Coordinates of C-alpha atoms and ligand atoms in Angstrom, one line a residue:
M1 CA 9.2 -15.8 69.8
E2 CA 10.9 -15.7 73.2
A3 CA 13.6 -13.1 74.1
N4 CA 15.6 -12.0 77.1
I5 CA 15.7 -8.3 77.5
V6 CA 17.8 -6.6 80.2
L7 CA 16.3 -3.4 81.6
L8 CA 18.6 -0.7 82.9
P9 CA 16.2 2.0 84.1
G10 CA 19.0 4.1 85.7
D11 CA 18.4 7.5 87.4
G12 CA 15.9 10.4 87.3
I13 CA 13.1 9.8 84.8
G14 CA 14.9 6.6 83.6
P15 CA 12.6 4.3 85.6
E16 CA 9.5 6.2 84.5
V17 CA 10.2 6.0 80.8
V18 CA 11.5 2.4 80.9
G19 CA 8.4 1.4 82.8
A20 CA 6.3 2.9 80.0
A21 CA 8.3 1.2 77.2
V22 CA 7.9 -2.2 79.0
Q23 CA 4.1 -1.7 78.9
V24 CA 4.2 -1.0 75.2
L25 CA 6.5 -4.0 74.6
D26 CA 4.1 -6.2 76.6
A27 CA 1.2 -4.9 74.5
A28 CA 3.1 -5.9 71.3
A29 CA 3.9 -9.3 72.9
R30 CA 0.3 -9.9 73.7
R31 CA -0.9 -8.9 70.2
W32 CA 1.7 -11.1 68.3
G33 CA 2.0 -13.9 70.8
H34 CA 5.6 -13.3 71.9
T35 CA 7.1 -13.8 75.4
F36 CA 9.7 -11.2 76.6
H37 CA 11.6 -12.1 79.7
Y38 CA 12.9 -9.0 81.5
S39 CA 15.7 -8.8 84.1
T40 CA 16.4 -5.5 85.7
Y41 CA 19.8 -4.2 86.9
L42 CA 21.2 -1.0 88.3
I43 CA 23.4 1.4 86.3
G44 CA 24.7 5.0 86.9
G45 CA 24.1 6.9 90.1
C46 CA 21.8 4.2 91.7
S47 CA 24.6 1.6 91.1
I48 CA 27.2 4.0 92.7
D49 CA 24.9 4.3 95.7
A50 CA 24.5 0.5 96.0
Y51 CA 27.9 -0.8 94.9
G52 CA 30.3 2.1 94.7
T53 CA 30.6 1.7 90.9
A54 CA 28.4 2.9 88.0
L55 CA 28.5 -0.5 86.3
T56 CA 29.2 -3.8 88.0
A57 CA 30.8 -6.7 86.3
E58 CA 27.6 -8.7 87.0
T59 CA 25.5 -6.1 85.2
L60 CA 27.8 -6.0 82.2
A61 CA 27.8 -9.8 82.0
A62 CA 24.0 -9.9 82.2
C63 CA 23.8 -7.4 79.3
Q64 CA 26.3 -9.3 77.2
A65 CA 24.2 -12.5 77.7
A66 CA 20.9 -10.9 76.8
D67 CA 19.2 -10.6 73.4
A68 CA 18.9 -6.8 73.8
V69 CA 19.3 -4.1 76.4
L70 CA 16.9 -1.2 77.1
L71 CA 18.3 1.7 79.1
G72 CA 16.6 4.8 80.5
A73 CA 19.1 7.4 81.6
V74 CA 21.9 7.9 84.1
G75 CA 23.2 10.9 86.1
G76 CA 21.8 13.7 88.2
P77 CA 22.9 16.5 90.6
R78 CA 23.5 14.1 93.5
W79 CA 26.5 12.6 91.7
D80 CA 27.7 15.8 89.9
D81 CA 30.6 16.8 92.1
P82 CA 33.5 17.3 89.6
A83 CA 36.0 16.0 92.2
A84 CA 34.1 12.7 92.7
P85 CA 36.2 9.6 91.7
V86 CA 33.2 7.8 90.2
R87 CA 30.5 9.3 87.9
P88 CA 27.2 7.8 86.7
E89 CA 28.2 8.5 83.1
Q90 CA 31.1 6.1 83.4
G91 CA 28.6 3.3 83.6
L92 CA 27.0 4.2 80.3
L93 CA 30.4 4.6 78.6
G94 CA 31.6 1.3 80.1
L95 CA 28.5 -0.4 78.9
R96 CA 28.7 0.9 75.3
K97 CA 32.4 -0.1 75.2
G98 CA 31.7 -3.4 76.9
L99 CA 29.1 -4.3 74.3
G100 CA 31.2 -3.0 71.5
V101 CA 28.3 -1.0 70.1
F102 CA 30.3 1.4 67.9
A103 CA 27.3 2.7 65.8
N104 CA 24.7 4.9 67.5
L105 CA 21.7 5.5 65.1
R106 CA 19.6 8.5 66.1
P107 CA 16.7 8.9 63.7
V108 CA 15.1 12.4 63.6
K109 CA 11.7 12.6 62.0
V110 CA 9.4 15.6 62.3
Y111 CA 5.8 14.8 63.0
P112 CA 3.8 17.5 61.0
P113 CA 1.3 18.1 63.8
L114 CA 4.2 19.1 66.1
A115 CA 5.7 21.7 63.8
G116 CA 4.3 24.3 66.2
A117 CA 6.3 22.8 69.1
S118 CA 9.6 23.8 67.4
P119 CA 10.9 27.3 67.5
L120 CA 11.7 26.9 63.8
R121 CA 9.2 28.1 61.1
P122 CA 7.0 25.2 60.0
E123 CA 8.1 25.5 56.4
K124 CA 11.7 24.8 57.5
L125 CA 10.6 21.5 59.0
E126 CA 8.8 20.2 56.0
G127 CA 10.3 16.9 54.9
V128 CA 12.8 16.6 57.7
D129 CA 13.7 12.9 58.0
L130 CA 17.3 12.2 58.8
V131 CA 19.5 9.7 60.7
V132 CA 22.6 10.7 62.6
V133 CA 25.1 7.9 62.8
R134 CA 27.2 8.8 65.8
E135 CA 30.5 6.9 66.4
L136 CA 30.1 5.6 69.9
T137 CA 33.1 3.8 71.3
G138 CA 36.0 6.0 70.2
G139 CA 36.9 9.6 69.6
L140 CA 37.2 12.3 72.2
Y141 CA 35.2 10.2 74.8
F142 CA 37.7 7.3 74.9
G143 CA 41.1 8.6 73.5
Q144 CA 44.2 8.1 75.7
P145 CA 45.7 9.8 77.5
K146 CA 42.8 11.2 79.6
G147 CA 43.0 12.6 83.1
R148 CA 44.9 15.1 85.2
T149 CA 48.5 15.7 86.0
Q150 CA 50.1 18.0 88.6
E151 CA 53.3 19.8 87.7
G152 CA 54.9 22.8 89.4
G153 CA 51.8 23.5 91.5
R154 CA 49.6 23.6 88.3
T155 CA 46.9 21.2 87.4
R156 CA 46.6 20.1 83.8
A157 CA 43.6 18.1 82.3
V158 CA 43.7 16.2 79.1
D159 CA 41.3 14.5 76.7
T160 CA 42.4 13.0 73.5
L161 CA 40.6 12.8 70.2
E162 CA 41.9 9.6 68.5
Y163 CA 40.7 7.4 65.7
S164 CA 42.2 4.5 63.8
D165 CA 41.4 4.0 60.1
F166 CA 39.7 0.7 61.2
E167 CA 37.3 2.5 63.6
I168 CA 36.5 5.1 60.9
E169 CA 36.0 2.6 58.2
R170 CA 33.5 0.4 60.0
I171 CA 31.3 3.3 61.1
V172 CA 31.4 5.1 57.7
R173 CA 30.7 1.8 55.9
L174 CA 27.6 1.2 58.1
A175 CA 26.4 4.8 57.3
F176 CA 26.9 4.3 53.6
G177 CA 24.8 1.1 53.8
L178 CA 22.1 3.0 55.5
A179 CA 22.2 5.9 53.0
Q180 CA 22.0 3.4 50.2
A181 CA 18.8 2.0 51.7
R182 CA 17.3 5.5 52.2
R183 CA 17.6 8.5 49.9
G184 CA 21.2 8.0 48.8
R185 CA 22.8 11.0 50.5
L186 CA 25.6 10.8 53.1
T187 CA 27.0 13.8 54.9
S188 CA 30.3 13.1 56.7
V189 CA 30.7 15.8 59.4
D190 CA 34.2 16.6 60.7
K191 CA 36.6 19.4 61.6
A192 CA 39.2 18.6 58.9
N193 CA 40.4 22.2 58.7
V194 CA 41.9 21.8 62.2
L195 CA 41.9 18.2 63.4
E196 CA 44.3 15.5 62.2
S197 CA 41.8 12.8 63.2
S198 CA 39.2 14.6 61.0
R199 CA 41.6 14.6 58.0
L200 CA 42.0 10.8 58.4
W201 CA 38.2 10.5 58.8
R202 CA 37.7 12.4 55.5
Q203 CA 40.2 10.3 53.6
V204 CA 38.7 7.0 54.8
A205 CA 35.2 8.2 54.1
A206 CA 36.1 9.1 50.5
Q207 CA 37.8 5.8 50.1
V208 CA 34.9 3.8 51.4
G209 CA 32.7 5.9 49.1
T210 CA 34.2 4.3 46.0
E211 CA 32.3 1.1 47.0
F212 CA 29.0 3.0 47.0
P213 CA 28.6 4.7 43.7
G214 CA 24.9 5.1 44.3
V215 CA 25.4 7.3 47.4
A216 CA 26.3 11.0 47.1
L217 CA 28.9 11.8 49.7
E218 CA 29.6 15.3 51.0
H219 CA 32.0 16.5 53.6
V220 CA 30.8 19.3 55.9
L221 CA 32.6 21.0 58.7
V222 CA 30.9 20.5 62.1
D223 CA 30.4 24.2 62.7
T224 CA 28.7 24.6 59.3
A225 CA 26.7 21.4 59.9
A226 CA 25.4 22.8 63.2
M227 CA 24.2 25.9 61.3
R228 CA 22.7 23.9 58.4
L229 CA 20.8 21.6 60.8
V230 CA 18.6 24.6 61.8
A231 CA 18.8 26.6 58.6
N232 CA 18.0 23.7 56.2
P233 CA 17.4 20.5 58.1
A234 CA 15.5 18.8 55.2
S235 CA 18.8 18.9 53.2
F236 CA 20.1 16.0 55.3
D237 CA 19.5 12.3 54.8
V238 CA 22.3 10.4 56.7
I239 CA 24.9 12.1 58.8
V240 CA 28.0 10.2 60.0
T241 CA 30.3 11.8 62.6
E242 CA 32.6 11.6 65.6
N243 CA 31.3 10.6 69.0
M244 CA 31.1 14.1 70.6
F245 CA 30.1 15.9 67.4
G246 CA 27.2 13.4 67.2
D247 CA 26.2 14.0 70.8
I248 CA 25.9 17.7 70.3
L249 CA 24.3 17.7 66.9
T250 CA 21.5 15.3 68.1
D251 CA 20.5 17.5 71.0
E252 CA 20.3 20.3 68.4
A253 CA 18.2 18.0 66.2
A254 CA 15.8 17.5 69.1
V255 CA 14.8 21.1 68.7
L256 CA 13.5 20.3 65.2
V257 CA 11.0 17.6 66.4
G258 CA 9.9 19.7 69.4
S259 CA 11.3 17.9 72.4
M260 CA 14.2 15.9 73.7
G261 CA 11.6 13.4 75.0
L262 CA 10.8 12.2 71.5
L263 CA 14.1 10.9 70.1
P264 CA 15.2 7.3 70.3
S265 CA 18.5 5.6 69.6
A266 CA 19.9 2.2 68.7
S267 CA 23.5 1.3 69.4
L268 CA 24.7 -1.5 67.2
G269 CA 27.8 -3.2 65.8
G270 CA 29.0 -5.4 68.6
D271 CA 29.2 -9.2 68.6
G272 CA 26.4 -9.3 71.2
P273 CA 23.1 -7.5 71.8
G274 CA 22.2 -4.0 70.7
L275 CA 21.7 -1.3 73.3
Y276 CA 18.6 0.9 73.0
E277 CA 18.1 4.2 74.8
P278 CA 16.4 7.6 74.3
I279 CA 18.8 10.4 73.5
H280 CA 17.7 12.5 76.5
G281 CA 19.2 12.4 80.0
S282 CA 17.7 11.8 83.5
A283 CA 15.9 15.2 83.4
P284 CA 16.4 15.9 87.1
D285 CA 14.1 19.0 86.8
I286 CA 11.0 16.7 86.2
A287 CA 12.1 13.4 87.7
G288 CA 9.5 11.8 90.0
K289 CA 6.7 14.0 88.8
G290 CA 5.2 11.5 86.4
I291 CA 5.2 13.9 83.5
A292 CA 8.2 12.7 81.4
N293 CA 7.5 12.1 77.7
P294 CA 7.8 8.3 77.3
C295 CA 8.0 8.4 73.4
G296 CA 11.8 8.5 73.0
T297 CA 12.1 5.3 75.1
V298 CA 9.0 3.7 73.5
L299 CA 10.4 4.3 70.1
S300 CA 13.8 2.9 71.3
A301 CA 11.9 -0.2 72.2
A302 CA 10.5 -0.3 68.6
L303 CA 14.1 -0.1 67.3
L304 CA 15.0 -3.0 69.7
L305 CA 12.3 -5.1 68.1
R306 CA 13.5 -4.2 64.6
H307 CA 17.2 -4.5 65.0
S308 CA 17.8 -7.1 67.7
L309 CA 14.7 -9.3 67.4
G310 CA 13.9 -8.9 63.7
L311 CA 10.3 -8.1 64.5
E312 CA 9.6 -5.5 61.8
A313 CA 5.8 -5.5 61.8
E314 CA 5.8 -5.1 65.6
A315 CA 8.3 -2.2 65.4
R316 CA 6.2 -0.5 62.8
A317 CA 3.1 -0.9 64.8
I318 CA 4.6 0.8 67.8
E319 CA 5.9 3.6 65.6
A320 CA 2.5 4.0 64.0
A321 CA 0.9 4.0 67.4
V322 CA 3.0 6.8 68.6
E323 CA 2.4 8.7 65.4
R324 CA -1.4 8.3 65.7
A325 CA -1.4 9.3 69.4
I326 CA 0.5 12.5 68.5
Q327 CA -1.7 13.1 65.5
G328 CA -4.8 12.8 67.7
G329 CA -3.4 15.6 70.0
W330 CA -2.3 13.3 72.8
L331 CA 0.7 15.2 74.2
T332 CA 2.8 15.4 77.3
R333 CA 3.7 18.8 78.8
D334 CA 7.1 19.2 77.0
L335 CA 5.0 19.4 73.8
G336 CA 2.4 21.7 75.2
G337 CA -0.1 19.0 76.2
T338 CA -1.4 18.1 79.6
L339 CA -0.9 14.3 79.7
S340 CA 1.0 12.4 82.4
T341 CA 3.5 9.7 81.4
R342 CA 1.0 7.1 82.5
E343 CA -1.8 8.6 80.3
M344 CA 0.4 9.0 77.3
T345 CA 1.6 5.4 77.7
A346 CA -1.9 4.1 78.0
K347 CA -2.9 5.8 74.8
I348 CA 0.1 4.3 72.9
V349 CA -0.8 0.8 74.4
D350 CA -4.4 1.2 73.2
E351 CA -3.1 2.1 69.7
V352 CA -0.8 -0.9 69.6
L353 CA -3.6 -3.2 70.5
R354 CA -6.1 -1.7 68.0
E355 CA -6.9 -3.1 64.5
Ligands
NAD401 P1 18.4 16.1 80.0 O1 18.3 15.5 78.6 O2 18.3 15.2 81.1 O3 17.4 17.3 80.1 C1 17.4 18.4 79.2 C2 16.0 19.1 79.2 O4 15.1 18.2 78.5 C3 15.4 19.2 80.6 O5 14.7 20.4 80.7 C4 14.4 18.0 80.7 O6 13.3 18.2 81.6 C5 14.0 17.9 79.3 N1 13.7 16.4 79.0 C6 14.6 15.5 78.8 N2 13.9 14.3 78.6 C7 12.6 14.5 78.7 C8 11.5 13.7 78.5 N3 11.5 12.4 78.3 N4 10.3 14.3 78.7 C9 10.2 15.7 78.9 N5 11.2 16.5 79.0 C10 12.5 15.9 78.9 O7 19.9 16.8 80.0 P2 20.6 17.5 81.2 O8 19.7 18.1 82.2 O9 21.7 18.3 80.6 O10 21.3 16.3 82.0 C11 20.8 15.7 83.2 C12 21.6 14.5 83.6 O11 21.4 13.5 82.6 C13 23.2 14.7 83.6 O12 23.7 14.0 84.7 C14 23.6 14.1 82.3 O13 24.9 13.6 82.4 C15 22.7 13.0 82.2 N6 22.5 12.5 80.8 C16 22.3 11.2 80.6 C17 22.1 10.7 79.4 C18 21.9 9.2 79.2 O14 21.8 8.5 80.2 N7 21.9 8.7 78.0 C19 21.9 11.5 78.3 C20 22.1 12.9 78.5 C21 22.3 13.4 79.7
IPM402 C1 23.9 10.8 75.5 C2 24.5 11.4 76.7 C3 25.8 10.7 77.1 C4 26.8 10.9 76.0 C5 26.4 11.1 78.5 C6 25.4 10.9 79.6 C7 27.6 10.2 78.7 O1 24.7 12.7 76.6 O2 23.7 9.6 75.4 O3 23.7 11.5 74.5 O4 27.4 12.0 75.9 O5 27.0 10.0 75.2
MN403 MN1 23.8 13.5 74.8

């Protein structure tokens, strides 16, 4: 098949890990006889430097017209001034909103050989295989009003956590569908003891649940969920939650697998293409050193093949290649190994082309 893929490498380690994922996509293309056409655009800090904005209309239009979008990361200390009128992260939020990708799937699977890379006891990690479904285009990140006001010599800042029943229903329904296709357990995470938006979330989740009698729904408060994620992570199957709760819980979940560098994500649900990105950021502390773990982005590319291009065998082959590489002890430094990004990528490419 032929497909048009927009690449948004972004800032910091973004270009390094996207470059790695393209090599792996090309290996899959070679093996299965596909042609992937790539076009590359700026997003985030590099776009601010070039155009004064973190996401240009041209870049958004190119993404909307593509079959899929693969993004690295945005941001970094250079653009971190809290008084700056434009921020790299605005590009990412604008892109998610512009593509209408309200459902961010973040699968978290522990590779048994890496149990030692996590600070948790290995027996806690047995059987950990969960997916966080993070609402991505609403909640605290997007609610209005947002911003600052001046009054009587004082500055006030406001962010608003807002959801409509429509927004909750569509994300919860997607999560139920996913749970139904997996182990039949859905944990809806909220803060319903305090937040009105969470009480609506809980009501809607229960209502949608009546359509999925085969799925066991539980409601868990986000503080308890944060604790259970490290105390008993294997007890989760699918978690569905508000935008910022999902952001925080998935960084916590990265501790289970041993590194931020391992976790991929797929952002779905819009009319157009899906958006695929690792859950980590631009990692300014290691940018430019050639040592970033490419696996999160490579696995995001696998999700791209599965969800946007319908190439299941190819997606599985990439996932299996990463797994075999890790099983064989091929590890980057974040996981206690010595490999560079380039060496790790070459190993994954070899594994994809094998058989
Ligand atoms: P980060 O995820 O960039 O880094 C956290 C830690 O994890 C660092 O020690 C880093 O070296 C390590 N790490 C992350 N990815 C890695 C990889 N692939 N291989 C090896 N180690 C890896 O988070 P941060 O430092 O809090 O944020 C840095 C910048 O990135 C900020 O500007 C933030 O806004 C931005 N950010 C962007 C995204 C995104 O683009 N999706 C996500 C998170 C943070
Ligand atoms: C992520 C990041 C982003 C988020 C930031 C950079 C806007 O942390 O993708 O997890 O909070 O969504
Ligand atoms: Mn995050």
